[in-house]
The first five atom37 places (N, CA, C, CB, O) and aatype in JSON, in Angstrom:
{
  "aatype": [20, 20, 20, 20, 20, 20, 20, 20, 20, 20, 20, 20, 20, 20, 20, 20, 20, 20, 20, 20, 20, 20, 20, 20, 20, 20, 20, 20, 20, 20, 20, 20, 20, 20, 20, 20, 20, 20, 20, 20, 20, 20, 20, 20, 20, 20, 20, 20, 20, 20, 20, 20, 20, 20, 20, 20, 20, 20, 20, 20, 20, 20, 20, 20, 20, 20, 20, 20, 20, 20, 20, 20, 20, 20, 20, 20, 20, 20, 20, 20],
  "atom_mask": [
    [1, 1, 1, 1, 1],
    [1, 1, 1, 1, 1],
    [1, 1, 1, 1, 1],
    [1, 1, 1, 1, 1],
    [1, 1, 1, 1, 1],
    [1, 1, 1, 1, 1],
    [1, 1, 1, 1, 1],
    [1, 1, 1, 1, 1],
    [1, 1, 1, 1, 1],
    [1, 1, 1, 1, 1],
    [1, 1, 1, 1, 1],
    [1, 1, 1, 1, 1],
    [1, 1, 1, 1, 1],
    [1, 1, 1, 1, 1],
    [1, 1, 1, 1, 1],
    [1, 1, 1, 1, 1],
    [1, 1, 1, 1, 1],
    [1, 1, 1, 1, 1],
    [1, 1, 1, 1, 1],
    [1, 1, 1, 1, 1],
    [1, 1, 1, 1, 1],
    [1, 1, 1, 1, 1],
    [1, 1, 1, 1, 1],
    [1, 1, 1, 1, 1],
    [1, 1, 1, 1, 1],
    [1, 1, 1, 1, 1],
    [1, 1, 1, 1, 1],
    [1, 1, 1, 1, 1],
    [1, 1, 1, 1, 1],
    [1, 1, 1, 1, 1],
    [1, 1, 1, 1, 1],
    [1, 1, 1, 1, 1],
    [1, 1, 1, 1, 1],
    [1, 1, 1, 1, 1],
    [1, 1, 1, 1, 1],
    [1, 1, 1, 1, 1],
    [1, 1, 1, 1, 1],
    [1, 1, 1, 1, 1],
    [1, 1, 1, 1, 1],
    [1, 1, 1, 1, 1],
    [1, 1, 1, 1, 1],
    [1, 1, 1, 1, 1],
    [1, 1, 1, 1, 1],
    [1, 1, 1, 1, 1],
    [1, 1, 1, 1, 1],
    [1, 1, 1, 1, 1],
    [1, 1, 1, 1, 1],
    [1, 1, 1, 1, 1],
    [1, 1, 1, 1, 1],
    [1, 1, 1, 1, 1],
    [1, 1, 1, 1, 1],
    [1, 1, 1, 1, 1],
    [1, 1, 1, 1, 1],
    [1, 1, 1, 1, 1],
    [1, 1, 1, 1, 1],
    [1, 1, 1, 1, 1],
    [1, 1, 1, 1, 1],
    [1, 1, 1, 1, 1],
    [1, 1, 1, 1, 1],
    [1, 1, 1, 1, 1],
    [1, 1, 1, 1, 1],
    [1, 1, 1, 1, 1],
    [1, 1, 1, 1, 1],
    [1, 1, 1, 1, 1],
    [1, 1, 1, 1, 1],
    [1, 1, 1, 1, 1],
    [1, 1, 1, 1, 1],
    [1, 1, 1, 1, 1],
    [1, 1, 1, 1, 1],
    [1, 1, 1, 1, 1],
    [1, 1, 1, 1, 1],
    [1, 1, 1, 1, 1],
    [1, 1, 1, 1, 1],
    [1, 1, 1, 1, 1],
    [1, 1, 1, 1, 1],
    [1, 1, 1, 1, 1],
    [1, 1, 1, 1, 1],
    [1, 1, 1, 1, 1],
    [1, 1, 1, 1, 1],
    [1, 1, 1, 1, 1]
  ],
  "atom_positions": [
    [[130.74, 91.98, 18.42], [129.91, 90.81, 18.24], [129.2, 90.96, 16.89], [128.9, 90.64, 19.42], [128.37, 91.85, 16.71]],
    [[129.51, 90.08, 15.98], [128.93, 90.19, 14.64], [127.43, 89.93, 14.62], [129.62, 89.22, 13.71], [126.75, 90.32, 13.66]],
    [[126.9, 89.28, 15.64], [125.46, 89.05, 15.71], [124.69, 90.37, 15.82], [125.12, 88.14, 16.9], [123.56, 90.47, 15.35]],
    [[125.3, 91.36, 16.44], [124.66, 92.67, 16.54], [124.7, 93.36, 15.19], [125.35, 93.55, 17.63], [123.7, 93.95, 14.76]],
    [[125.83, 93.3, 14.51], [125.95, 93.9, 13.19], [124.92, 93.31, 12.23], [127.37, 93.7, 12.63], [124.34, 94.02, 11.41]],
    [[124.69, 92.0, 12.34], [123.75, 91.3, 11.46], [122.31, 91.35, 11.97], [124.18, 89.86, 11.3], [121.41, 90.8, 11.34]],
    [[122.1, 92.0, 13.1], [120.76, 92.1, 13.7], [120.1, 90.73, 13.86], [119.86, 93.01, 12.85], [118.98, 90.5, 13.42]],
    [[120.85, 89.84, 14.5], [120.42, 88.45, 14.66], [119.13, 88.31, 15.46], [121.51, 87.66, 15.32], [118.43, 87.31, 15.32]],
    [[118.8, 89.29, 16.27], [117.58, 89.2, 17.08], [116.33, 89.1, 16.21], [117.46, 90.41, 18.01], [115.28, 88.67, 16.69]],
    [[116.42, 89.49, 14.98], [115.26, 89.43, 14.08], [114.86, 88.0, 13.74], [115.56, 90.18, 12.81], [113.81, 87.77, 13.14]],
    [[115.69, 87.02, 14.13], [115.37, 85.62, 13.87], [114.72, 84.95, 15.08], [116.62, 84.86, 13.48], [114.27, 83.8, 14.97]],
    [[114.65, 85.63, 16.21], [114.09, 85.04, 17.42], [112.62, 85.42, 17.56], [114.87, 85.5, 18.66], [112.23, 86.56, 17.31]],
    [[111.82, 84.45, 17.97], [110.37, 84.62, 18.03], [109.95, 85.85, 18.83], [109.74, 83.38, 18.62], [109.14, 86.64, 18.35]],
    [[110.48, 86.01, 20.01], [110.05, 87.11, 20.88], [110.66, 88.44, 20.43], [110.44, 86.83, 22.33], [109.98, 89.46, 20.42]],
    [[111.93, 88.44, 20.08], [112.63, 89.68, 19.77], [112.3, 90.26, 18.4], [114.1, 89.46, 19.86], [112.44, 91.46, 18.19]],
    [[111.86, 89.43, 17.47], [111.64, 89.89, 16.09], [110.55, 90.94, 15.99], [111.29, 88.72, 15.2], [110.56, 91.75, 15.06]],
    [[109.61, 90.95, 16.91], [108.51, 91.91, 16.84], [108.79, 93.2, 17.6], [107.25, 91.28, 17.39], [108.0, 94.14, 17.56]],
    [[109.93, 93.24, 18.29], [110.29, 94.45, 19.04], [110.91, 95.49, 18.1], [111.27, 94.11, 20.2], [111.4, 95.16, 17.02]],
    [[110.86, 96.72, 18.53], [111.58, 97.78, 17.84], [113.08, 97.45, 17.9], [111.27, 99.19, 18.49], [113.55, 96.94, 18.92]],
    [[113.81, 97.71, 16.84], [115.23, 97.33, 16.78], [116.06, 97.85, 17.95], [115.83, 97.84, 15.49], [116.92, 97.14, 18.48]],
    [[115.8, 99.07, 18.36], [116.58, 99.65, 19.46], [116.39, 98.86, 20.75], [116.18, 101.13, 19.69], [117.36, 98.58, 21.46]],
    [[115.17, 98.5, 21.04], [114.88, 97.73, 22.25], [115.37, 96.29, 22.12], [113.37, 97.75, 22.55], [115.94, 95.74, 23.06]],
    [[115.15, 95.67, 20.98], [115.59, 94.3, 20.75], [117.12, 94.21, 20.87], [115.13, 93.79, 19.36], [117.64, 93.24, 21.41]],
    [[117.83, 95.22, 20.36], [119.27, 95.28, 20.49], [119.69, 95.24, 21.95], [119.82, 96.54, 19.81], [120.6, 94.49, 22.33]],
    [[119.03, 96.04, 22.77], [119.36, 96.08, 24.2], [119.1, 94.74, 24.88], [118.56, 97.18, 24.9], [119.94, 94.25, 25.63]],
    [[117.94, 94.15, 24.62], [117.6, 92.86, 25.23], [118.57, 91.78, 24.77], [116.14, 92.45, 24.87], [119.07, 91.01, 25.58]],
    [[118.84, 91.74, 23.48], [119.76, 90.76, 22.91], [121.15, 90.89, 23.55], [119.86, 90.94, 21.38], [121.77, 89.89, 23.9]],
    [[121.61, 92.11, 23.69], [122.94, 92.35, 24.28], [122.96, 91.94, 25.75], [123.33, 93.83, 24.14], [123.91, 91.3, 26.2]],
    [[121.94, 92.31, 26.49], [121.88, 91.95, 27.92], [121.83, 90.45, 28.11], [120.66, 92.6, 28.58], [122.44, 89.92, 29.05]],
    [[121.12, 89.75, 27.23], [121.06, 88.29, 27.33], [122.41, 87.63, 27.05], [120.01, 87.74, 26.37], [122.64, 86.5, 27.48]],
    [[123.28, 88.3, 26.34], [124.6, 87.75, 26.05], [125.62, 88.01, 27.14], [125.1, 88.31, 24.75], [126.68, 87.38, 27.16]],
    [[125.33, 88.92, 28.05], [126.29, 89.22, 29.12], [126.63, 88.01, 29.98], [125.74, 90.32, 30.01], [127.81, 87.81, 30.28]],
    [[125.66, 87.17, 30.4], [126.03, 85.98, 31.17], [126.93, 85.03, 30.37], [124.77, 85.23, 31.61], [127.82, 84.39, 30.93]],
    [[126.7, 84.94, 29.07], [127.55, 84.09, 28.24], [128.99, 84.6, 28.25], [127.02, 84.04, 26.79], [129.91, 83.81, 28.43]],
    [[129.19, 85.87, 28.07], [130.53, 86.43, 28.09], [131.18, 86.3, 29.47], [130.5, 87.89, 27.67], [132.39, 86.07, 29.57]],
    [[130.39, 86.45, 30.51], [130.91, 86.26, 31.86], [131.39, 84.83, 32.04], [129.85, 86.61, 32.9], [132.46, 84.59, 32.6]],
    [[130.58, 83.88, 31.57], [130.97, 82.47, 31.69], [132.21, 82.17, 30.85], [129.81, 81.57, 31.25], [133.08, 81.42, 31.29]],
    [[132.31, 82.74, 29.67], [133.49, 82.54, 28.83], [134.75, 83.04, 29.55], [133.33, 83.26, 27.49], [135.77, 82.36, 29.59]],
    [[134.66, 84.23, 30.1], [135.79, 84.79, 30.83], [136.15, 83.92, 32.02], [135.49, 86.22, 31.29], [137.32, 83.64, 32.26]],
    [[135.15, 83.5, 32.78], [135.38, 82.62, 33.92], [136.05, 81.31, 33.49], [134.06, 82.32, 34.64], [136.97, 80.83, 34.15]],
    [[135.6, 80.75, 32.38], [136.16, 79.48, 31.89], [137.64, 79.61, 31.58], [135.41, 79.01, 30.65], [138.44, 78.74, 31.93]],
    [[137.99, 80.69, 30.93], [139.39, 80.87, 30.55], [140.27, 81.19, 31.74], [139.51, 81.96, 29.52], [141.44, 80.81, 31.77]],
    [[139.73, 81.89, 32.72], [140.52, 82.24, 33.89], [140.66, 81.05, 34.83], [139.87, 83.43, 34.63], [141.76, 80.76, 35.31]],
    [[139.56, 80.35, 35.1], [139.58, 79.27, 36.08], [140.19, 77.98, 35.54], [138.18, 79.0, 36.57], [140.78, 77.21, 36.29]],
    [[140.03, 77.75, 34.26], [140.52, 76.54, 33.59], [140.02, 75.26, 34.26], [142.05, 76.55, 33.58], [140.75, 74.27, 34.37]],
    [[138.76, 75.29, 34.7], [138.12, 74.1, 35.27], [137.63, 73.21, 34.13], [136.94, 74.5, 36.22], [136.99, 73.7, 33.2]],
    [[137.93, 71.91, 34.2], [137.5, 71.01, 33.11], [136.0, 71.05, 32.84], [137.91, 69.59, 33.43], [135.58, 71.01, 31.69]],
    [[135.18, 71.13, 33.88], [133.73, 71.18, 33.68], [133.31, 72.42, 32.9], [133.0, 71.15, 35.03], [132.4, 72.35, 32.08]],
    [[133.96, 73.54, 33.14], [133.66, 74.77, 32.4], [133.87, 74.55, 30.91], [134.53, 75.94, 32.89], [133.06, 74.99, 30.09]],
    [[134.95, 73.88, 30.57], [135.25, 73.66, 29.16], [134.27, 72.68, 28.53], [136.67, 73.15, 29.0], [133.93, 72.81, 27.35]],
    [[133.81, 71.7, 29.29], [132.81, 70.76, 28.77], [131.5, 71.5, 28.48], [132.57, 69.6, 29.78], [130.9, 71.32, 27.42]],
    [[131.08, 72.33, 29.42], [129.85, 73.12, 29.23], [130.01, 74.06, 28.05], [129.51, 73.91, 30.51], [129.1, 74.19, 27.22]],
    [[131.14, 74.71, 27.96], [131.41, 75.62, 26.86], [131.41, 74.88, 25.52], [132.74, 76.34, 27.07], [130.84, 75.36, 24.54]],
    [[132.04, 73.72, 25.48], [132.06, 72.92, 24.25], [130.65, 72.53, 23.83], [132.92, 71.67, 24.44], [130.31, 72.61, 22.65]],
    [[129.83, 72.1, 24.78], [128.46, 71.73, 24.47], [127.67, 72.92, 23.94], [127.77, 71.15, 25.71], [126.9, 72.8, 22.98]],
    [[127.87, 74.07, 24.57], [127.19, 75.28, 24.1], [127.61, 75.61, 22.67], [127.5, 76.46, 25.03], [126.76, 75.91, 21.83]],
    [[128.9, 75.54, 22.39], [129.38, 75.89, 21.05], [128.87, 74.9, 19.99], [130.9, 75.92, 21.04], [128.58, 75.3, 18.87]],
    [[128.77, 73.64, 20.35], [128.2, 72.66, 19.42], [126.74, 73.0, 19.14], [128.32, 71.21, 20.01], [126.32, 73.02, 17.98]],
    [[125.95, 73.27, 20.2], [124.55, 73.64, 20.04], [124.41, 74.92, 19.2], [123.88, 73.83, 21.42], [123.56, 75.01, 18.32]],
    [[125.25, 75.88, 19.48], [125.23, 77.16, 18.78], [125.52, 76.96, 17.29], [126.24, 78.14, 19.39], [124.87, 77.58, 16.44]],
    [[126.48, 76.12, 16.98], [126.81, 75.83, 15.58], [125.64, 75.15, 14.86], [128.06, 74.94, 15.49], [125.33, 75.47, 13.72]],
    [[124.99, 74.22, 15.55], [123.82, 73.55, 14.97], [122.7, 74.55, 14.73], [123.33, 72.41, 15.91], [122.04, 74.51, 13.69]],
    [[122.48, 75.46, 15.68], [121.45, 76.48, 15.51], [121.75, 77.36, 14.29], [121.34, 77.35, 16.78], [120.86, 77.67, 13.51]],
    [[123.01, 77.75, 14.13], [123.39, 78.55, 12.96], [123.14, 77.78, 11.67], [124.87, 78.97, 13.05], [122.71, 78.36, 10.67]],
    [[123.4, 76.5, 11.68], [123.17, 75.68, 10.5], [121.68, 75.68, 10.13], [123.66, 74.24, 10.75], [121.33, 75.87, 8.97]],
    [[120.81, 75.48, 11.13], [119.37, 75.43, 10.86], [118.78, 76.78, 10.49], [118.65, 74.88, 12.06], [117.79, 76.85, 9.76]],
    [[119.38, 77.87, 10.98], [118.87, 79.2, 10.67], [119.55, 79.82, 9.45], [119.07, 80.11, 11.88], [119.31, 80.98, 9.12]],
    [[120.39, 79.06, 8.77], [121.14, 79.58, 7.63], [120.22, 80.13, 6.53], [122.03, 78.5, 7.05], [120.55, 81.13, 5.89]],
    [[119.09, 79.5, 6.31], [118.16, 79.91, 5.25], [117.03, 80.82, 5.74], [117.55, 78.68, 4.6], [116.14, 81.16, 4.97]],
    [[117.07, 81.22, 7.01], [116.03, 82.09, 7.57], [116.02, 83.42, 6.81], [116.28, 82.34, 9.1], [117.09, 83.97, 6.53]],
    [[114.84, 83.94, 6.47], [114.76, 85.18, 5.69], [115.4, 86.39, 6.38], [113.33, 85.49, 5.39], [115.82, 87.33, 5.71]],
    [[115.47, 86.39, 7.7], [116.08, 87.51, 8.42], [117.54, 87.27, 8.78], [115.29, 87.79, 9.67], [118.11, 88.03, 9.56]],
    [[118.13, 86.25, 8.22], [119.54, 85.97, 8.48], [120.38, 86.9, 7.61], [119.89, 84.47, 8.2], [120.39, 86.79, 6.39]],
    [[121.09, 87.82, 8.26], [121.9, 88.8, 7.54], [123.39, 88.5, 7.57], [121.67, 90.17, 8.11], [124.2, 89.33, 7.17]],
    [[123.75, 87.32, 8.05], [125.16, 86.95, 8.05], [125.6, 86.68, 6.63], [125.41, 85.72, 8.95], [124.87, 86.07, 5.85]],
    [[126.78, 87.13, 6.3], [127.34, 86.83, 4.98], [128.58, 85.99, 5.17], [127.66, 88.15, 4.18], [129.42, 86.28, 6.03]],
    [[128.68, 84.97, 4.39], [129.83, 84.06, 4.44], [130.62, 84.24, 3.17], [129.39, 82.58, 4.62], [130.07, 84.2, 2.07]],
    [[131.9, 84.44, 3.32], [132.75, 84.59, 2.14], [133.71, 83.42, 2.07], [133.51, 85.92, 2.17], [134.18, 82.91, 3.09]],
    [[133.99, 83.03, 0.88], [134.97, 81.96, 0.68], [136.18, 82.58, 0.0], [134.39, 80.77, -0.17], [136.05, 83.3, -0.99]],
    [[137.33, 82.3, 0.53], [138.57, 82.84, -0.06], [139.09, 81.93, -1.15], [139.66, 83.03, 1.01], [140.12, 82.22, -1.76]]
  ]
}
């Protein structure tokens, strides 16, 4: 997960003040339900799962757009 490499938790209000080791653990644990849902969506192939997943991905993309200029954003984008 590239969000861990980039220490994305430093952009969140609650996690940014935690020690990195602890924030890493909390951030990772909070992502476990997301990964479980992703796996369930692909296995079950229920249309509602895909709608929920699509909505989440749209929201997530918008969040990345708004946080692009955040001082703690360590993501690097390369253009080929």
